[in-house]
CSV table of C-alpha atoms in Angstrom, one decimal:
chain,number,residue,atom,x,y,z
A,1,MET,CA,-54.6,14.3,34.1
A,2,PRO,CA,-54.9,14.2,30.3
A,3,SER,CA,-52.0,15.9,28.5
A,4,SER,CA,-52.2,18.8,26.2
A,5,THR,CA,-52.4,17.5,22.6
A,6,THR,CA,-49.6,19.8,21.4
A,7,ILE,CA,-46.1,21.1,22.3
A,8,LYS,CA,-45.4,24.8,22.0
A,9,LEU,CA,-42.2,25.1,20.1
A,10,ASN,CA,-39.6,27.8,20.7
A,11,SER,CA,-40.5,29.2,17.3
A,12,GLY,CA,-44.0,30.0,18.6
A,13,HIS,CA,-45.8,27.2,16.6
A,14,GLU,CA,-47.7,24.3,18.1
A,15,MET,CA,-46.7,20.7,17.2
A,16,PRO,CA,-49.0,17.8,17.9
A,17,LEU,CA,-47.6,15.4,20.5
A,18,VAL,CA,-48.7,12.4,18.4
A,19,GLY,CA,-48.0,12.3,14.7
A,20,PHE,CA,-47.8,9.7,12.0
A,21,GLY,CA,-44.3,8.5,10.8
A,22,LEU,CA,-43.7,7.9,7.1
A,23,TRP,CA,-40.5,5.9,7.4
A,24,LYS,CA,-40.9,2.6,5.5
A,25,VAL,CA,-44.4,3.4,4.3
A,26,ASN,CA,-44.6,1.8,0.9
A,27,ASN,CA,-45.1,4.0,-2.2
A,28,ASP,CA,-48.1,2.0,-3.4
A,29,THR,CA,-50.0,2.5,-0.2
A,30,CYS,CA,-48.6,5.7,1.1
A,31,ALA,CA,-51.2,8.2,-0.3
A,32,ASP,CA,-54.1,6.0,1.1
A,33,GLN,CA,-52.3,5.6,4.5
A,34,VAL,CA,-51.9,9.4,4.8
A,35,TYR,CA,-55.5,10.0,3.7
A,36,ASN,CA,-56.8,7.4,6.2
A,37,ALA,CA,-54.6,8.7,9.0
A,38,ILE,CA,-56.0,12.3,8.4
A,39,LYS,CA,-59.5,10.8,8.5
A,40,ALA,CA,-58.7,9.1,11.8
A,41,GLY,CA,-57.6,12.4,13.3
A,42,TYR,CA,-53.8,12.6,12.7
A,43,ARG,CA,-52.6,16.1,12.0
A,44,CYS,CA,-48.8,15.7,12.1
A,45,PHE,CA,-46.9,13.7,9.4
A,46,ASP,CA,-43.2,13.1,9.7
A,47,GLY,CA,-41.5,12.6,6.3
A,48,ALA,CA,-38.1,12.8,4.8
A,49,CYS,CA,-36.2,12.9,1.5
A,50,ASP,CA,-34.6,9.6,2.4
A,51,TYR,CA,-38.0,7.8,2.8
A,52,GLY,CA,-38.6,8.1,-1.0
A,53,ASN,CA,-42.4,8.6,-0.6
A,54,GLU,CA,-42.8,12.4,-0.4
A,55,VAL,CA,-44.8,12.6,-3.7
A,56,GLU,CA,-47.3,10.0,-2.5
A,57,SER,CA,-47.5,11.6,1.0
A,58,GLY,CA,-48.4,14.9,-0.7
A,59,GLN,CA,-51.0,13.1,-2.8
A,60,GLY,CA,-52.7,11.9,0.4
A,61,VAL,CA,-52.7,15.3,1.9
A,62,ALA,CA,-54.0,16.9,-1.3
A,63,ARG,CA,-56.9,14.5,-1.5
A,64,ALA,CA,-57.8,15.1,2.2
A,65,ILE,CA,-57.8,18.8,1.6
A,66,LYS,CA,-59.8,18.5,-1.6
A,67,ASP,CA,-62.4,16.3,0.2
A,68,GLY,CA,-62.8,18.9,3.0
A,69,LEU,CA,-61.3,16.7,5.8
A,70,VAL,CA,-58.8,19.4,6.7
A,71,LYS,CA,-57.3,22.7,5.7
A,72,ARG,CA,-53.6,23.1,5.1
A,73,SER,CA,-53.4,25.2,8.3
A,74,ASP,CA,-54.8,22.2,10.3
A,75,LEU,CA,-51.7,20.1,9.4
A,76,PHE,CA,-48.2,20.0,10.8
A,77,LEU,CA,-46.0,18.6,8.0
A,78,VAL,CA,-42.4,17.7,8.6
A,79,SER,CA,-39.6,16.8,6.2
A,80,LYS,CA,-35.8,16.4,6.5
A,81,LEU,CA,-32.6,17.5,4.8
A,82,TRP,CA,-30.6,14.5,3.6
A,83,ASN,CA,-26.8,14.2,4.2
A,84,SER,CA,-25.9,14.6,0.5
A,85,PHE,CA,-27.3,18.2,0.4
A,86,HIS,CA,-25.5,19.7,3.4
A,87,ASP,CA,-23.4,22.1,1.3
A,88,GLY,CA,-24.8,25.6,1.9
A,89,PRO,CA,-25.8,26.3,-1.7
A,90,ARG,CA,-27.5,22.9,-2.0
A,91,VAL,CA,-30.0,23.4,0.9
A,92,GLU,CA,-32.5,25.7,-0.5
A,93,PRO,CA,-32.8,24.0,-3.9
A,94,ILE,CA,-33.4,20.6,-2.4
A,95,CYS,CA,-35.9,22.0,0.1
A,96,LYS,CA,-37.8,23.6,-2.8
A,97,LYS,CA,-37.7,20.2,-4.7
A,98,GLN,CA,-39.2,18.5,-1.6
A,99,LEU,CA,-41.9,21.1,-1.3
A,100,LYS,CA,-42.8,20.6,-4.9
A,101,ASP,CA,-42.9,16.8,-4.4
A,102,TRP,CA,-45.3,17.3,-1.5
A,103,GLY,CA,-47.3,20.0,-3.4
A,104,LEU,CA,-46.7,22.5,-0.6
A,105,ASP,CA,-45.7,26.2,-0.2
A,106,TYR,CA,-44.0,25.6,3.2
A,107,PHE,CA,-43.0,22.9,5.7
A,108,ASP,CA,-44.1,23.4,9.3
A,109,LEU,CA,-40.8,21.8,10.3
A,110,TYR,CA,-37.6,21.0,8.3
A,111,ILE,CA,-35.0,18.9,10.1
A,112,MET,CA,-31.4,18.1,9.5
A,113,HIS,CA,-31.7,14.3,9.3
A,114,PHE,CA,-28.2,13.4,10.5
A,115,PRO,CA,-25.2,15.4,11.6
A,116,ILE,CA,-23.4,13.9,8.6
A,117,SER,CA,-22.2,15.6,5.4
A,118,LEU,CA,-21.9,13.3,2.4
A,119,LYS,CA,-20.8,13.9,-1.1
A,120,TYR,CA,-23.4,15.6,-3.3
A,121,VAL,CA,-25.5,13.4,-5.6
A,122,ASP,CA,-27.5,15.2,-8.3
A,123,PRO,CA,-31.2,14.3,-8.0
A,124,GLU,CA,-31.1,13.6,-11.7
A,125,VAL,CA,-28.6,10.9,-11.1
A,126,ARG,CA,-30.4,9.2,-8.2
A,127,TYR,CA,-33.1,10.3,-5.8
A,128,PRO,CA,-33.3,9.8,-3.0
A,129,PRO,CA,-29.5,9.2,-3.0
A,130,GLY,CA,-29.1,7.1,0.2
A,131,PHE,CA,-25.6,6.9,1.7
A,132,THR,CA,-23.7,6.2,-1.4
A,133,ASP,CA,-22.4,8.5,-4.2
A,134,GLU,CA,-22.7,8.1,-7.9
A,135,ASN,CA,-20.0,5.4,-7.8
A,136,GLY,CA,-21.5,3.4,-5.1
A,137,ASN,CA,-19.1,4.7,-2.4
A,138,VAL,CA,-19.9,6.3,0.9
A,139,THR,CA,-17.9,9.5,0.6
A,140,PRO,CA,-17.9,12.1,3.4
A,141,GLY,CA,-18.7,15.7,2.3
A,142,LYS,CA,-17.0,18.8,3.5
A,143,ALA,CA,-19.8,20.9,4.8
A,144,SER,CA,-19.7,21.7,8.5
A,145,ILE,CA,-22.9,21.6,10.6
A,146,GLN,CA,-22.6,25.4,11.0
A,147,GLU,CA,-22.6,25.9,7.2
A,148,THR,CA,-25.7,23.7,6.9
A,149,TRP,CA,-27.5,25.2,9.8
A,150,THR,CA,-26.9,28.7,8.5
A,151,ALA,CA,-28.4,27.7,5.2
A,152,MET,CA,-31.4,26.2,7.0
A,153,GLU,CA,-31.9,29.5,8.9
A,154,LYS,CA,-32.4,31.2,5.5
A,155,LEU,CA,-35.2,28.8,4.7
A,156,VAL,CA,-37.1,30.2,7.7
A,157,GLU,CA,-36.3,33.8,6.6
A,158,GLY,CA,-37.5,32.9,3.1
A,159,ALA,CA,-40.8,31.4,4.4
A,160,LEU,CA,-40.0,28.0,3.0
A,161,CYS,CA,-40.4,26.5,6.5
A,162,ARG,CA,-41.7,27.8,9.8
A,163,SER,CA,-39.4,25.9,12.1
A,164,ILE,CA,-36.1,24.1,11.8
A,165,GLY,CA,-34.7,21.3,13.9
A,166,VAL,CA,-32.2,18.5,14.1
A,167,SER,CA,-32.2,14.7,14.3
A,168,ASN,CA,-29.8,12.1,15.6
A,169,PHE,CA,-27.7,14.7,17.5
A,170,ARG,CA,-26.0,13.9,20.7
A,171,GLY,CA,-25.5,16.4,23.6
A,172,VAL,CA,-22.1,17.8,22.5
A,173,LEU,CA,-23.2,18.5,19.0
A,174,LEU,CA,-26.4,20.1,20.2
A,175,MET,CA,-24.4,22.2,22.6
A,176,ASP,CA,-22.1,23.4,19.9
A,177,LEU,CA,-24.9,24.2,17.5
A,178,LEU,CA,-26.5,26.4,20.2
A,179,ARG,CA,-23.3,28.5,20.4
A,180,TYR,CA,-23.8,29.9,16.9
A,181,ALA,CA,-27.4,29.4,15.9
A,182,LYS,CA,-29.3,32.6,15.2
A,183,ILE,CA,-32.4,30.5,15.0
A,184,ARG,CA,-32.4,27.8,17.7
A,185,PRO,CA,-33.5,24.3,16.8
A,186,ALA,CA,-37.2,23.9,17.6
A,187,THR,CA,-37.0,20.1,17.9
A,188,LEU,CA,-34.6,17.3,18.4
A,189,GLN,CA,-35.7,13.9,16.9
A,190,ILE,CA,-34.0,10.8,18.4
A,191,GLU,CA,-34.3,7.1,18.7
A,192,HIS,CA,-36.1,6.8,22.1
A,193,HIS,CA,-37.7,3.8,23.7
A,194,PRO,CA,-37.3,1.9,27.0
A,195,TYR,CA,-34.2,0.1,25.8
A,196,LEU,CA,-32.6,3.5,24.8
A,197,MET,CA,-33.9,6.3,27.1
A,198,GLN,CA,-31.1,8.9,26.6
A,199,GLU,CA,-32.3,10.6,29.7
A,200,GLY,CA,-29.5,13.1,30.0
A,201,LEU,CA,-29.9,14.2,26.3
A,202,VAL,CA,-33.7,14.5,26.7
A,203,LYS,CA,-33.4,16.6,29.8
A,204,TYR,CA,-30.7,18.9,28.3
A,205,ALA,CA,-32.8,19.5,25.2
A,206,GLN,CA,-36.0,20.2,27.1
A,207,ASP,CA,-34.1,22.5,29.5
A,208,GLU,CA,-32.9,24.4,26.5
A,209,GLY,CA,-36.5,24.8,25.2
A,210,ILE,CA,-36.0,22.3,22.4
A,211,ALA,CA,-38.9,19.8,22.0
A,212,VAL,CA,-38.0,16.2,21.7
A,213,THR,CA,-39.6,13.8,19.3
A,214,ALA,CA,-39.1,10.0,19.6
A,215,TYR,CA,-38.8,7.7,16.7
A,216,SER,CA,-38.8,3.9,16.9
A,217,SER,CA,-41.0,4.0,20.0
A,218,PHE,CA,-41.5,0.3,19.8
A,219,GLY,CA,-37.8,-0.5,19.9
A,220,PRO,CA,-36.6,-3.5,17.8
A,221,GLN,CA,-40.0,-3.9,16.1
A,222,SER,CA,-39.2,-1.4,13.3
A,223,PHE,CA,-35.8,-3.0,12.5
A,224,LEU,CA,-36.8,-6.7,12.2
A,225,GLU,CA,-37.8,-6.4,8.6
A,226,MET,CA,-34.3,-5.0,7.9
A,227,ASP,CA,-32.9,-8.4,9.0
A,228,MET,CA,-30.9,-6.7,11.8
A,229,GLN,CA,-29.4,-9.1,14.2
A,230,GLN,CA,-29.5,-6.7,17.1
A,231,ALA,CA,-33.2,-6.4,16.7
A,232,LYS,CA,-33.6,-10.2,16.4
A,233,ASP,CA,-31.6,-10.7,19.6
A,234,ALA,CA,-33.7,-8.2,21.6
A,235,ALA,CA,-37.0,-9.1,23.3
A,236,LEU,CA,-39.9,-7.3,21.6
A,237,LEU,CA,-41.1,-4.4,23.7
A,238,LEU,CA,-44.7,-5.1,22.6
A,239,GLU,CA,-44.4,-8.5,24.1
A,240,HIS,CA,-42.3,-7.6,27.1
A,241,PRO,CA,-43.9,-9.0,30.4
A,242,ALA,CA,-43.5,-5.6,32.2
A,243,ILE,CA,-45.1,-3.7,29.4
A,244,LYS,CA,-47.9,-6.2,29.0
A,245,LYS,CA,-48.6,-6.2,32.8
A,246,ILE,CA,-48.9,-2.4,32.8
A,247,ALA,CA,-51.1,-2.4,29.8
A,248,GLU,CA,-53.5,-5.0,31.4
A,249,LYS,CA,-53.6,-2.9,34.6
A,250,HIS,CA,-54.7,0.2,32.6
A,251,GLY,CA,-56.9,-1.6,30.1
A,252,LYS,CA,-54.7,-0.4,27.2
A,253,THR,CA,-52.5,-2.1,24.6
A,254,PRO,CA,-48.7,-2.5,25.0
A,255,ALA,CA,-48.3,0.0,22.2
A,256,GLN,CA,-50.4,2.6,24.0
A,257,VAL,CA,-48.3,2.1,27.1
A,258,LEU,CA,-45.1,2.7,25.2
A,259,LEU,CA,-46.4,5.8,23.6
A,260,ARG,CA,-47.9,7.1,26.8
A,261,TRP,CA,-44.5,6.6,28.6
A,262,ALA,CA,-43.1,9.1,26.1
A,263,THR,CA,-45.9,11.6,25.9
A,264,GLN,CA,-46.3,11.7,29.7
A,265,ARG,CA,-42.8,13.0,29.8
A,266,ASN,CA,-43.6,15.6,27.0
A,267,VAL,CA,-41.8,13.6,24.3
A,268,ALA,CA,-43.6,13.6,21.0
A,269,VAL,CA,-44.1,10.3,19.2
A,270,ILE,CA,-44.6,9.4,15.5
A,271,PRO,CA,-45.9,5.8,15.2
A,272,LYS,CA,-47.5,4.4,12.1
A,273,SER,CA,-50.0,1.7,11.2
A,274,ASN,CA,-52.2,0.8,8.3
A,275,ASN,CA,-54.6,-0.9,10.6
A,276,LYS,CA,-57.7,1.1,11.3
A,277,ASP,CA,-58.0,0.0,15.0
A,278,ARG,CA,-54.3,0.5,15.7
A,279,LEU,CA,-54.4,4.0,14.0
A,280,ALA,CA,-57.1,5.0,16.5
A,281,GLN,CA,-55.3,3.4,19.5
A,282,ASN,CA,-52.0,5.0,18.7
A,283,LEU,CA,-53.6,8.4,18.6
A,284,ASP,CA,-55.5,7.7,21.9
A,285,VAL,CA,-52.5,8.0,24.3
A,286,LEU,CA,-53.1,11.2,26.1
A,287,GLY,CA,-56.2,10.5,28.1
A,288,PHE,CA,-54.7,8.3,30.8
A,289,ASP,CA,-51.6,8.5,33.0
A,290,LEU,CA,-49.1,5.8,34.0
A,291,GLU,CA,-48.5,5.6,37.7
A,292,GLU,CA,-45.2,6.4,39.3
A,293,GLU,CA,-44.5,2.7,39.9
A,294,ASP,CA,-45.2,2.0,36.2
A,295,MET,CA,-42.7,4.7,35.2
A,296,LYS,CA,-40.1,3.3,37.5
A,297,GLU,CA,-40.5,-0.2,36.2
A,298,ILE,CA,-40.1,1.0,32.6
A,299,LYS,CA,-37.1,3.1,33.6
A,300,GLY,CA,-35.4,-0.1,34.8
A,301,MET,CA,-35.5,-1.5,31.2
A,302,ASP,CA,-32.9,0.9,29.8
A,303,LYS,CA,-30.0,-1.0,28.2
A,304,GLY,CA,-28.5,1.8,26.1
A,305,LEU,CA,-29.5,-0.4,23.1
A,306,ARG,CA,-29.4,1.6,19.9
A,307,PHE,CA,-30.8,0.0,16.7
A,308,ASN,CA,-30.5,2.9,14.3
A,309,ASP,CA,-26.7,2.6,14.0
A,310,PRO,CA,-24.8,2.4,10.7
A,311,LEU,CA,-22.7,-0.4,12.1
A,312,ASN,CA,-25.9,-2.5,12.4
A,313,VAL,CA,-26.5,-2.0,8.7
A,314,SER,CA,-23.1,-2.2,7.1
A,315,SER,CA,-19.5,-2.6,8.1
A,316,GLY,CA,-18.4,-0.8,5.0
A,317,ILE,CA,-19.5,2.6,6.2
A,318,PRO,CA,-16.4,4.9,6.9
A,319,LEU,CA,-15.5,5.6,10.5
A,320,SER,CA,-16.2,9.3,10.0
A,321,VAL,CA,-19.8,8.5,9.2
A,322,ARG,CA,-20.2,5.8,11.9
A,323,LEU,CA,-19.2,8.1,14.7
A,324,TRP,CA,-22.2,10.5,14.6
A,325,HIS,CA,-23.9,8.7,17.5
A,326,LEU,CA,-20.8,8.9,19.8
A,327,CYS,CA,-20.4,12.7,19.7
């Protein structure tokens, strides 16, 4: 049976099951890509400070609203708090800057990007700051997750965002957060694909009423352009014989099968494309169901293979930063 097109969050708001991810969308094409995605039917856009394209994303949204394609209330716009702004007093100012960059009054969802606090970098010095401080060093900050989360709760109270969530949290960190959170995280965003299913974490979050969003649904594909050896060594999911066989059986593309594998389990997805046909195909992943044998075959592909790991990018990142995915 076709799925609902949205997930009801514990904050009471509805989030589309299929959104458009803004990671690695180039600045010179970003506004047009957002505009064209809205034209194609996308209503959820997943951005972040660290992506460096929030101004252009907002321009695409503004043009779509001006042209009458959508109203602001039709859209579900997401951004993320970067590691350098975890100190409590830094949270609201940077959120307001991001809202200004987007040209918005509020975010539908504001997410803690990583459970990592880094030394503050003034936006006037470098923005987005990335992982390094003003001296080019990766310097851990002193803010606890509790301090940061408490400041994020105030964003909801101040109507700067409607829901708050977390990303790249493992079970223990999520469990700890739930002990003191006055406002529970509405979503958990994680790397999630057939090579990295994280079944226990997904089940725990969903059992706690926390919606799960998958990023990098196509596995190594997103990391090849980063010259990541782990991605080069892994078989491409879009060309995997099992995925291609299932796609052929259902008359769908391998990408649609990978996205449906997630959405059929009530996991939201945020793929991106600048190809008109693929835009439509990626959005059309709720009108068919994979069979039980398909799901079992895909389940057998799990390798626990994580690509979004600081160790895969640089060996110079301190141990205290590298350990986020082990907790």
